[in-house]
PDB file of C-alpha atoms and ligand atoms in Angstrom:
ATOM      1  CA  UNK W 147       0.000   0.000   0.000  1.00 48.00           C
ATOM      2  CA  UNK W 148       2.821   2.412   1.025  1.00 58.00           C
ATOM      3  CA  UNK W 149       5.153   1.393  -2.239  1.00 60.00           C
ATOM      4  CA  UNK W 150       1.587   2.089  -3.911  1.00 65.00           C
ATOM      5  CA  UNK W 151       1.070   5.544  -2.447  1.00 62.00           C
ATOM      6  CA  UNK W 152       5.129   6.163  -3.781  1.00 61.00           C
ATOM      7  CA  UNK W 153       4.443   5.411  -7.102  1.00 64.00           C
ATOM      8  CA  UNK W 154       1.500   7.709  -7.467  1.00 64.00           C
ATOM      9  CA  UNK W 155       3.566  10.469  -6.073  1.00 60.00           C
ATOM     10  CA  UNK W 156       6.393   9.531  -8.321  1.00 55.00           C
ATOM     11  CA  UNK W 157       4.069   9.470 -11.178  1.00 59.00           C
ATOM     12  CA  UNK W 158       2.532  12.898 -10.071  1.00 55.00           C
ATOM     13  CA  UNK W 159       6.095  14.373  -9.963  1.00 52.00           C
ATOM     14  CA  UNK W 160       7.109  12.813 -13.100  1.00 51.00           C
ATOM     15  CA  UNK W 161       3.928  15.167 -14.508  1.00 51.00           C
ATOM     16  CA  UNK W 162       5.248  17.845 -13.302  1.00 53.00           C
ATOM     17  CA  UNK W 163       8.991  17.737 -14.034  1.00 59.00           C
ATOM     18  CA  UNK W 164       9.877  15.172 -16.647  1.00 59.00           C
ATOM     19  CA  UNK W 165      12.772  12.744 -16.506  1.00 84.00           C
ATOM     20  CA  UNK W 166      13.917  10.077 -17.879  1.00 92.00           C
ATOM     21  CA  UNK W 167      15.134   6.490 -17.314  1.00 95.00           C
ATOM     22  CA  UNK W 168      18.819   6.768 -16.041  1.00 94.00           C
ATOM     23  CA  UNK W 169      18.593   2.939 -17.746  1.00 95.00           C
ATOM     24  CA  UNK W 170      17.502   3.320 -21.260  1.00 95.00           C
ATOM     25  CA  UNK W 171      16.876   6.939 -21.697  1.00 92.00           C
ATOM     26  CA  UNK W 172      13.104   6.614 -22.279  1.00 92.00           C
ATOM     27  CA  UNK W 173      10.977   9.470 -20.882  1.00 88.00           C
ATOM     28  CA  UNK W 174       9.697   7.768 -17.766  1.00 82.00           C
ATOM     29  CA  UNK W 175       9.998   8.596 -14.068  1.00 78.00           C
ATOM     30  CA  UNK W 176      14.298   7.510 -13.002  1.00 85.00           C
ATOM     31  CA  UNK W 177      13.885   4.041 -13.623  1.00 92.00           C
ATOM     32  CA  UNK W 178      11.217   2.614 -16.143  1.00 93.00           C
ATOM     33  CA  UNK W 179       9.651  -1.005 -15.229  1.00 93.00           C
ATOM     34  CA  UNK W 180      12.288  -2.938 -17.778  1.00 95.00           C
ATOM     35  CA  UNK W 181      15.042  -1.414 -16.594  1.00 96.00           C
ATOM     36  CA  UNK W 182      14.112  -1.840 -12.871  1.00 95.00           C
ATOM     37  CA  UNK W 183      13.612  -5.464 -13.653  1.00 96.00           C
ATOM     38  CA  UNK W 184      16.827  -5.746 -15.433  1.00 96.00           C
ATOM     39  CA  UNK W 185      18.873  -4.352 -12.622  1.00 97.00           C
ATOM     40  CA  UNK W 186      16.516  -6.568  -9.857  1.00 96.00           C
ATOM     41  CA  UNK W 187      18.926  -9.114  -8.116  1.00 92.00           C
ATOM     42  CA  UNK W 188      18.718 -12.610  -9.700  1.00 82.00           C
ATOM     43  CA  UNK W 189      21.668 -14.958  -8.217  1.00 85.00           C
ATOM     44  CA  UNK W 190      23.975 -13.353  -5.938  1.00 90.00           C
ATOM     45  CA  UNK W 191      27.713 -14.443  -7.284  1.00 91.00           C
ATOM     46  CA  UNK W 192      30.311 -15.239  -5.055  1.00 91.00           C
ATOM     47  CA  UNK W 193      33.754 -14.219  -5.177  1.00 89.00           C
ATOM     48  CA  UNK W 194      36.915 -15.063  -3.215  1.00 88.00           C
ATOM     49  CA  UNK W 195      39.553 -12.469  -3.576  1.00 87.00           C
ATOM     50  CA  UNK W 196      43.120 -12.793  -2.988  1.00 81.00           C
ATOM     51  CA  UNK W 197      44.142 -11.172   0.222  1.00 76.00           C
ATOM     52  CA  UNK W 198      47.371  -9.241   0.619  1.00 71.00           C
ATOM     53  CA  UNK W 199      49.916 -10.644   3.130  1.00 68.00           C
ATOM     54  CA  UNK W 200      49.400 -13.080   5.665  1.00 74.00           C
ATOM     55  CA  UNK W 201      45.732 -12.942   5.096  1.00 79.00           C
ATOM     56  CA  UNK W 202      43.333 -15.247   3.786  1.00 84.00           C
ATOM     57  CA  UNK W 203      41.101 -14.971   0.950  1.00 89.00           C
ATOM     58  CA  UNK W 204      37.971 -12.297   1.396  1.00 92.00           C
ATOM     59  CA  UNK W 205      34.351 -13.307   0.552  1.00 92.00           C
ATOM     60  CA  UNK W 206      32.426 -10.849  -1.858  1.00 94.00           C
ATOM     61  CA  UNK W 207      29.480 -11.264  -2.607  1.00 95.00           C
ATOM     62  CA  UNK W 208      28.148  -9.294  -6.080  1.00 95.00           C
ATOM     63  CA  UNK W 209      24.240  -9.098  -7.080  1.00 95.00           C
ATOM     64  CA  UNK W 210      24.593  -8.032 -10.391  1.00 96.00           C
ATOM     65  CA  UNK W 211      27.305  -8.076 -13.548  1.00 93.00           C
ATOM     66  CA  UNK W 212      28.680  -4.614 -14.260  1.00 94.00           C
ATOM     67  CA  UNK W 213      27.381  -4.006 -17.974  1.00 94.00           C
ATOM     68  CA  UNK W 214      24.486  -3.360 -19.704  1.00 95.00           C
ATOM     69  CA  UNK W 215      20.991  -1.498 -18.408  1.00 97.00           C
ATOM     70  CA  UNK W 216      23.171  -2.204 -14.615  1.00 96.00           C
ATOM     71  CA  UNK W 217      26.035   0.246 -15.659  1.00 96.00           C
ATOM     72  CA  UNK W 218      24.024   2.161 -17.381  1.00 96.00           C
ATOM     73  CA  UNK W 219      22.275   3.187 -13.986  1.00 96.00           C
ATOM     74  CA  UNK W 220      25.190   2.672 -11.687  1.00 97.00           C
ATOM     75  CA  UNK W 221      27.059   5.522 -14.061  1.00 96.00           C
ATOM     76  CA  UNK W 222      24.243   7.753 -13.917  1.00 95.00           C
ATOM     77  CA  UNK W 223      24.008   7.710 -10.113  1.00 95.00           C
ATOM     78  CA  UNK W 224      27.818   8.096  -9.674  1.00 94.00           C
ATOM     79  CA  UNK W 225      28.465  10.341 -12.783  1.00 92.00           C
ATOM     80  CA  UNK W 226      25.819  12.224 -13.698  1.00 92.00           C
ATOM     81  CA  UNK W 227      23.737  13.270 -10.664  1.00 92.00           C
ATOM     82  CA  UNK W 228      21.241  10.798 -10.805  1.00 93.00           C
ATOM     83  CA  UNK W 229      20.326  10.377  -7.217  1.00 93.00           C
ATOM     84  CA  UNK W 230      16.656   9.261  -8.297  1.00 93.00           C
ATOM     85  CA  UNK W 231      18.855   6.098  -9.505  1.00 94.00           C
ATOM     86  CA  UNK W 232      19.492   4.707  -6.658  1.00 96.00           C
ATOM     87  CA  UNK W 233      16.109   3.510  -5.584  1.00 95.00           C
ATOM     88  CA  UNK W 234      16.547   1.179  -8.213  1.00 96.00           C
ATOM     89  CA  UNK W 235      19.591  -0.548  -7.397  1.00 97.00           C
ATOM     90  CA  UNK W 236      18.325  -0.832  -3.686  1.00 97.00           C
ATOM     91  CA  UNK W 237      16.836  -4.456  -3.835  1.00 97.00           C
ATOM     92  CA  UNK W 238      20.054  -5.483  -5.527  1.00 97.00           C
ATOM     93  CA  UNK W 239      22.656  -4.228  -3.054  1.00 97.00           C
ATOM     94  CA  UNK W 240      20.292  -5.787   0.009  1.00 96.00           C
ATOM     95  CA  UNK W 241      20.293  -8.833  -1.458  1.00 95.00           C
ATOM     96  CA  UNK W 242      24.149  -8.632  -1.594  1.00 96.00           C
ATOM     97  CA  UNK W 243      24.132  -7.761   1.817  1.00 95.00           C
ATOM     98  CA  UNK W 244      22.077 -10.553   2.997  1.00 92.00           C
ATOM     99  CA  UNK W 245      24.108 -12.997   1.200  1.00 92.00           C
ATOM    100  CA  UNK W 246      27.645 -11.400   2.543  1.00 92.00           C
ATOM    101  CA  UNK W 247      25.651 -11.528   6.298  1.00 89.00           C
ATOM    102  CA  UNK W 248      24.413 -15.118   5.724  1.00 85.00           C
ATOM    103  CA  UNK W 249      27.545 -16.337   4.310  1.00 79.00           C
ATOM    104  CA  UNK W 250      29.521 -14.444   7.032  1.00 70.00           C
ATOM    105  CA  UNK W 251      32.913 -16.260   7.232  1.00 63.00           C
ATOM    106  CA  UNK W 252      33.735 -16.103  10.884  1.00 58.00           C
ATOM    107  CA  UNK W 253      36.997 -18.035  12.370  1.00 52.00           C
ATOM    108  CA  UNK W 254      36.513 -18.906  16.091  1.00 48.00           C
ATOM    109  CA  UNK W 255      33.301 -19.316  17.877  1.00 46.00           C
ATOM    110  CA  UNK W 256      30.732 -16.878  16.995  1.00 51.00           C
ATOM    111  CA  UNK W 257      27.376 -18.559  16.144  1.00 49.00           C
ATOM    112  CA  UNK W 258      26.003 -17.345  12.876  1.00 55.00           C
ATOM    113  CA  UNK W 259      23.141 -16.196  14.773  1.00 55.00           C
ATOM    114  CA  UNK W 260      24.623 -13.640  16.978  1.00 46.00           C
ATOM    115  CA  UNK W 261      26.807 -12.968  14.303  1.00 58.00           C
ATOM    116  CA  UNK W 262      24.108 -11.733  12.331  1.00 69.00           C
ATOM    117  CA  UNK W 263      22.918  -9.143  14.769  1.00 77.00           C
ATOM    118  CA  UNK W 264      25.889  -7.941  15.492  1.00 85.00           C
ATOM    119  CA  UNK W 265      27.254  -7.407  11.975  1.00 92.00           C
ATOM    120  CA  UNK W 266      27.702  -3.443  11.349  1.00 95.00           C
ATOM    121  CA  UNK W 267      28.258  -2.093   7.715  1.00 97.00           C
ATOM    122  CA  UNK W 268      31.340  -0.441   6.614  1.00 98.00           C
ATOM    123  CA  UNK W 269      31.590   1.711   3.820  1.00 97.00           C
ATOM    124  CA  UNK W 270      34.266   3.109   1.947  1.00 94.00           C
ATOM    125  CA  UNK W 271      34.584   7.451   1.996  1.00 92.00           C
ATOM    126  CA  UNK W 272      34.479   9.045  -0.815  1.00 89.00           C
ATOM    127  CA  UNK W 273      38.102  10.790  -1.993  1.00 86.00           C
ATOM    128  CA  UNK W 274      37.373  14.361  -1.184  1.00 87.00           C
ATOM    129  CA  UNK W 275      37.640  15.348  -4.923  1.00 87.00           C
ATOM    130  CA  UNK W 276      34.419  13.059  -5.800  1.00 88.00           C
ATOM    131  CA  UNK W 277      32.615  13.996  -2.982  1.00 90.00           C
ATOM    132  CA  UNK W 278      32.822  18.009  -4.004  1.00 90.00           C
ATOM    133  CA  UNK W 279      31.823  16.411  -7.558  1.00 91.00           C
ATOM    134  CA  UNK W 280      28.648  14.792  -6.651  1.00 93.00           C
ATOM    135  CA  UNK W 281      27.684  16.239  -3.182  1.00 93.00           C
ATOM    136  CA  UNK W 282      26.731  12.818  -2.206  1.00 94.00           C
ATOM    137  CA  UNK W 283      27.856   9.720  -1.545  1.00 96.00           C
ATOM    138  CA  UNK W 284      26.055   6.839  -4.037  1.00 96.00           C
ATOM    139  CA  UNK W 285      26.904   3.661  -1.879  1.00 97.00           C
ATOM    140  CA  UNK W 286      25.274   5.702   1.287  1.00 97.00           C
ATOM    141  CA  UNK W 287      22.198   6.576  -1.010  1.00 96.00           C
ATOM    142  CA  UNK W 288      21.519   2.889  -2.107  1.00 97.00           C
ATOM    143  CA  UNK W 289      22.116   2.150   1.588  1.00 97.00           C
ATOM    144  CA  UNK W 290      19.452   4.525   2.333  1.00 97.00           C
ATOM    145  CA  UNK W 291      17.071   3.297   0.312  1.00 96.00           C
ATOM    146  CA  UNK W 292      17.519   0.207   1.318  1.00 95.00           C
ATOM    147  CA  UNK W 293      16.391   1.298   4.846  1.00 95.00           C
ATOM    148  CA  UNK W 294      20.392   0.041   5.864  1.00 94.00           C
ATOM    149  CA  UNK W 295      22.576   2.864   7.873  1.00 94.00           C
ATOM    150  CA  UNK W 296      26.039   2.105   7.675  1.00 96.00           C
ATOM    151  CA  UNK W 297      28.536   2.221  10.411  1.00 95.00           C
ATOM    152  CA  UNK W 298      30.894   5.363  10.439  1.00 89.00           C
ATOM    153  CA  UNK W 299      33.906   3.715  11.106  1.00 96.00           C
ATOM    154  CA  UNK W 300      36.317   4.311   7.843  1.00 96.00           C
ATOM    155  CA  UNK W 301      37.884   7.491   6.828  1.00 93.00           C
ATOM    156  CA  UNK W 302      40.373   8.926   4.288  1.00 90.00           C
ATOM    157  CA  UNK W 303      44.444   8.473   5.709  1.00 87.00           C
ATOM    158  CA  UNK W 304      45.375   9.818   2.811  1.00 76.00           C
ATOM    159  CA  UNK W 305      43.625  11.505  -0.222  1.00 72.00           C
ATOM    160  CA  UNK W 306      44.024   8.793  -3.792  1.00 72.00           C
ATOM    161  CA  UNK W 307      43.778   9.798  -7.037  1.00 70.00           C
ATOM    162  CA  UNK W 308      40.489   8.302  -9.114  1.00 71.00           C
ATOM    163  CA  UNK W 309      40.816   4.589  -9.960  1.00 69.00           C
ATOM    164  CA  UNK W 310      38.878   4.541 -12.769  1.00 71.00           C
ATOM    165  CA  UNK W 311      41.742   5.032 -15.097  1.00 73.00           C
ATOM    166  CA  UNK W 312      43.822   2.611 -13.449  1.00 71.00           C
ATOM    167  CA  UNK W 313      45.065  -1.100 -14.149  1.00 76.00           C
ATOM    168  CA  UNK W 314      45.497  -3.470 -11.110  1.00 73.00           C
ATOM    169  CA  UNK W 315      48.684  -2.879 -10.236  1.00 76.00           C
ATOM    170  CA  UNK W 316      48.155   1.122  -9.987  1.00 76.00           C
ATOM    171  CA  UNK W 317      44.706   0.744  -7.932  1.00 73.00           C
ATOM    172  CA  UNK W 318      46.413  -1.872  -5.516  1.00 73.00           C
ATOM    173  CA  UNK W 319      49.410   1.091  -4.782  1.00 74.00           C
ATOM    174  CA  UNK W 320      47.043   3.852  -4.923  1.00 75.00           C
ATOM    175  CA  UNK W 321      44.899   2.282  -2.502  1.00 76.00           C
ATOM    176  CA  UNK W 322      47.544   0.899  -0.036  1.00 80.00           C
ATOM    177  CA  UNK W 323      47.300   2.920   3.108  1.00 85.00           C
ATOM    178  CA  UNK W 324      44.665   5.136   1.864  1.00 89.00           C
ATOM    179  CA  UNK W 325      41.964   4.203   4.829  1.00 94.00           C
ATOM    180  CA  UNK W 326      42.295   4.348   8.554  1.00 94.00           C
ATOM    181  CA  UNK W 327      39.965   3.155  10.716  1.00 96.00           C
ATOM    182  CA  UNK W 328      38.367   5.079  13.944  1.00 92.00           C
ATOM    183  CA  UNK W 329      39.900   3.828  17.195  1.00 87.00           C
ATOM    184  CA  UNK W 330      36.400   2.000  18.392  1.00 90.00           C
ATOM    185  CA  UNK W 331      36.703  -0.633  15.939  1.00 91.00           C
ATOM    186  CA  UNK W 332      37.865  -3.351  17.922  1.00 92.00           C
ATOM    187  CA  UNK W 333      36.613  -6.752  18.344  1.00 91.00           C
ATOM    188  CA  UNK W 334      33.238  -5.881  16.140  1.00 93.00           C
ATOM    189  CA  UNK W 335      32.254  -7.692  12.812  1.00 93.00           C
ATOM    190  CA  UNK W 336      31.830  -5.786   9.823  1.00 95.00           C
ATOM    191  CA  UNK W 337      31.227  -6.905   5.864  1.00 95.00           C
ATOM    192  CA  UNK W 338      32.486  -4.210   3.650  1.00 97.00           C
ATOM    193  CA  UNK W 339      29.663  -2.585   1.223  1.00 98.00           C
ATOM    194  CA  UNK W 340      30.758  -0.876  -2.089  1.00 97.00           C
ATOM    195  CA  UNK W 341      29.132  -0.487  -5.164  1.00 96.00           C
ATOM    196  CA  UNK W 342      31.556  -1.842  -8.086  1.00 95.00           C
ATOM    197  CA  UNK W 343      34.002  -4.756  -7.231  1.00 94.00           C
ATOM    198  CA  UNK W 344      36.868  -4.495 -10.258  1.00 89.00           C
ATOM    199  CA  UNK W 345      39.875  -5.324  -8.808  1.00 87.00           C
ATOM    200  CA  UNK W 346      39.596  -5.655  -5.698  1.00 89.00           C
ATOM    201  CA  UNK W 347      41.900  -3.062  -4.732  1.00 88.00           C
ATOM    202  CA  UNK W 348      39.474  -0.702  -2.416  1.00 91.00           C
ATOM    203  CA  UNK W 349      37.818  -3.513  -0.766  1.00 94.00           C
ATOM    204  CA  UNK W 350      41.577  -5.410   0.239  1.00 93.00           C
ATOM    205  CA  UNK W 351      42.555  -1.688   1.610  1.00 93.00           C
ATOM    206  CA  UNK W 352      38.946  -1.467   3.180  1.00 95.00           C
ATOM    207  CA  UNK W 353      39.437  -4.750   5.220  1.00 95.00           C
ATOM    208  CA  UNK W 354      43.360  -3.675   5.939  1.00 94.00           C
ATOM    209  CA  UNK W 355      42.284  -1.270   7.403  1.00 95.00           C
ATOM    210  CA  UNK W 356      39.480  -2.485   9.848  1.00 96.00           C
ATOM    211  CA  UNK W 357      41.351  -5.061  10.513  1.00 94.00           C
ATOM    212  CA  UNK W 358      44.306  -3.225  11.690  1.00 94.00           C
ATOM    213  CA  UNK W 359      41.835  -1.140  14.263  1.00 95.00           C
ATOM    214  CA  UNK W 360      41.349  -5.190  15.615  1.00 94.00           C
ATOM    215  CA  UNK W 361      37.991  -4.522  13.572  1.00 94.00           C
ATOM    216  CA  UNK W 362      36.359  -8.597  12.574  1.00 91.00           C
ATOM    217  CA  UNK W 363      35.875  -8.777   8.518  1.00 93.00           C
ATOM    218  CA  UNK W 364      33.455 -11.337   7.791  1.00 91.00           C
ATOM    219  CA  UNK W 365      33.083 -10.232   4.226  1.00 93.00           C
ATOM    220  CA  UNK W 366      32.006  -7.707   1.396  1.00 96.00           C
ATOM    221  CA  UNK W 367      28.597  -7.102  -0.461  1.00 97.00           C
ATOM    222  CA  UNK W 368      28.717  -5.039  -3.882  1.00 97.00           C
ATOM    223  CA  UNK W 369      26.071  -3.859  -6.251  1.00 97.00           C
ATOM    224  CA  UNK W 370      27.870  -5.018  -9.437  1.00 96.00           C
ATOM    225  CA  UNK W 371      30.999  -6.700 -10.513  1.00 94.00           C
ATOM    226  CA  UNK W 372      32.935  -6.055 -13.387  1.00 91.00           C
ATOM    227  CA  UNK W 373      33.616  -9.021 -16.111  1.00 78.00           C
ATOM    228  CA  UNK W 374      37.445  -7.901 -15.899  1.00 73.00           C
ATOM    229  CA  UNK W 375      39.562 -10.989 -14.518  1.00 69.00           C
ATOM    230  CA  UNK W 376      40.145 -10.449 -10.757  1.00 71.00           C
ATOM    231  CA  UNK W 377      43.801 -10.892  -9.771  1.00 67.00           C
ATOM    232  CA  UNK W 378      43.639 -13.911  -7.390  1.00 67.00           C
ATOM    233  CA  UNK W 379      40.049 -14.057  -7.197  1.00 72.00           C
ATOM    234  CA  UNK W 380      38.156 -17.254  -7.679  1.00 76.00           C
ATOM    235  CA  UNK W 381      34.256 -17.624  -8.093  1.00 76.00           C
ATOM    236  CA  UNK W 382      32.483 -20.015  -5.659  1.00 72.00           C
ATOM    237  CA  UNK W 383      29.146 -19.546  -7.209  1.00 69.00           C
TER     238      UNK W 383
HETATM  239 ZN1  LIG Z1012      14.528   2.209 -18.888  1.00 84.20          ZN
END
């Protein structure tokens, strides 16, 4: 009834200021029906990526493949303003979060059960550069509208320059030592939310990090992966 209600309103607004689908372009409210179907989560894919010294693989878990109507609208939301974009890739990032929670990865004694209560999010800050860009941060915003508040616990160490133009080698050095984590990490469980797993690079630094603070890693959830080979990483499913 509520989701209803939204739709209408949507609708209404669409009527009064008309947008288009950050998916296909068609003159629609931000996401028409087949593109919000084409981005809704279908198998959640499993990836273990190599971990950097002395540490063991980490889980990630990825909802949807990183091409198509699904970049289409993850590029609108993180490069061209389109916060009415991220509704739409809600249901696929929860379901990646679920999946990373469920399939938590704990060594010692913690029961999956209290595990799953206690499991905080952990998000990666935007570089300072991006952030002036956009004004917001897109991972947050799917978050958000997902009805999922993540845990402020990571922050900049150092300022990086953008990835997106980088090969693996560059992200992994770019990344190394860019994150710190707040002093109040220690001894609770975290799985690692981004939006686009491509290397790996941001997520290895992410976990680092935590872990460093004595934070617990028990895995990483991301909207969309990229078909690019993964150095060191192996699909389970
Ligand atoms: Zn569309």
């Amino acid at each position: 009834m509520r989701a209803a209600f939204r739709h209408a309103a949507l609708d209404a607004l669409a009527v009064l200021a008309p947008t288009t689908c950050s998916g296909c372009g068609a003159e629609d409210r931000a996401l028409c029906a087949a593109c919000r179907a084409a981005v809704a989560p279908n198998a959640v894919a499993v990836w273990d990526v190599a971990g950097s010294a002395g540490r063991g693989p980490l889980r990630v878990h990825c909802a949807l493949d990183y091409d198509g109507i699904a970049r289409r609208v993850l590029v609108a939301l993180k490069e061209a303003g389109r916060t009415d974009a991220a509704d739409g890739l809600a249901p696929a990032l929860l379901t990646a979060v679920d999946a990373a929670v469920r399939g938590a990865r704990v060594s010692g004694s913690v029961p999956p059960a209290v595990a799953r209560e206690r499991v905080e999010l952990a998000i990666v800050p935007s570089t300072r550069s991006a952030f002036r860009r956009r004004g917001y941060h897109p991972v947050r915003l799917v978050l958000a509208c997902a009805g999922l508040r993540p845990a402020h616990v990571l922050m900049a160490a150092r300022q990086t320059a953008d990835q997106s133009s980088l090969g693996v080698t560059e992200r992994s050095v770019n990344r190394a030592g860019s994150l710190v984590a707040r002093p109040a990490t220690r001894g609770r469980l975290f799985v690692i939310v981004d939006d686009i797993l491509t290397t790996g690079a941001t997520l290895g630094e992410a976990r680092r990090a935590l872990e460093a603070a004595g934070g617990i890693v028990l895995g990483a959830a991301v909207i969309a992966r990229t078909r690019r080979r993964l150095p060191g990483g192996i699909q389970v499913r």
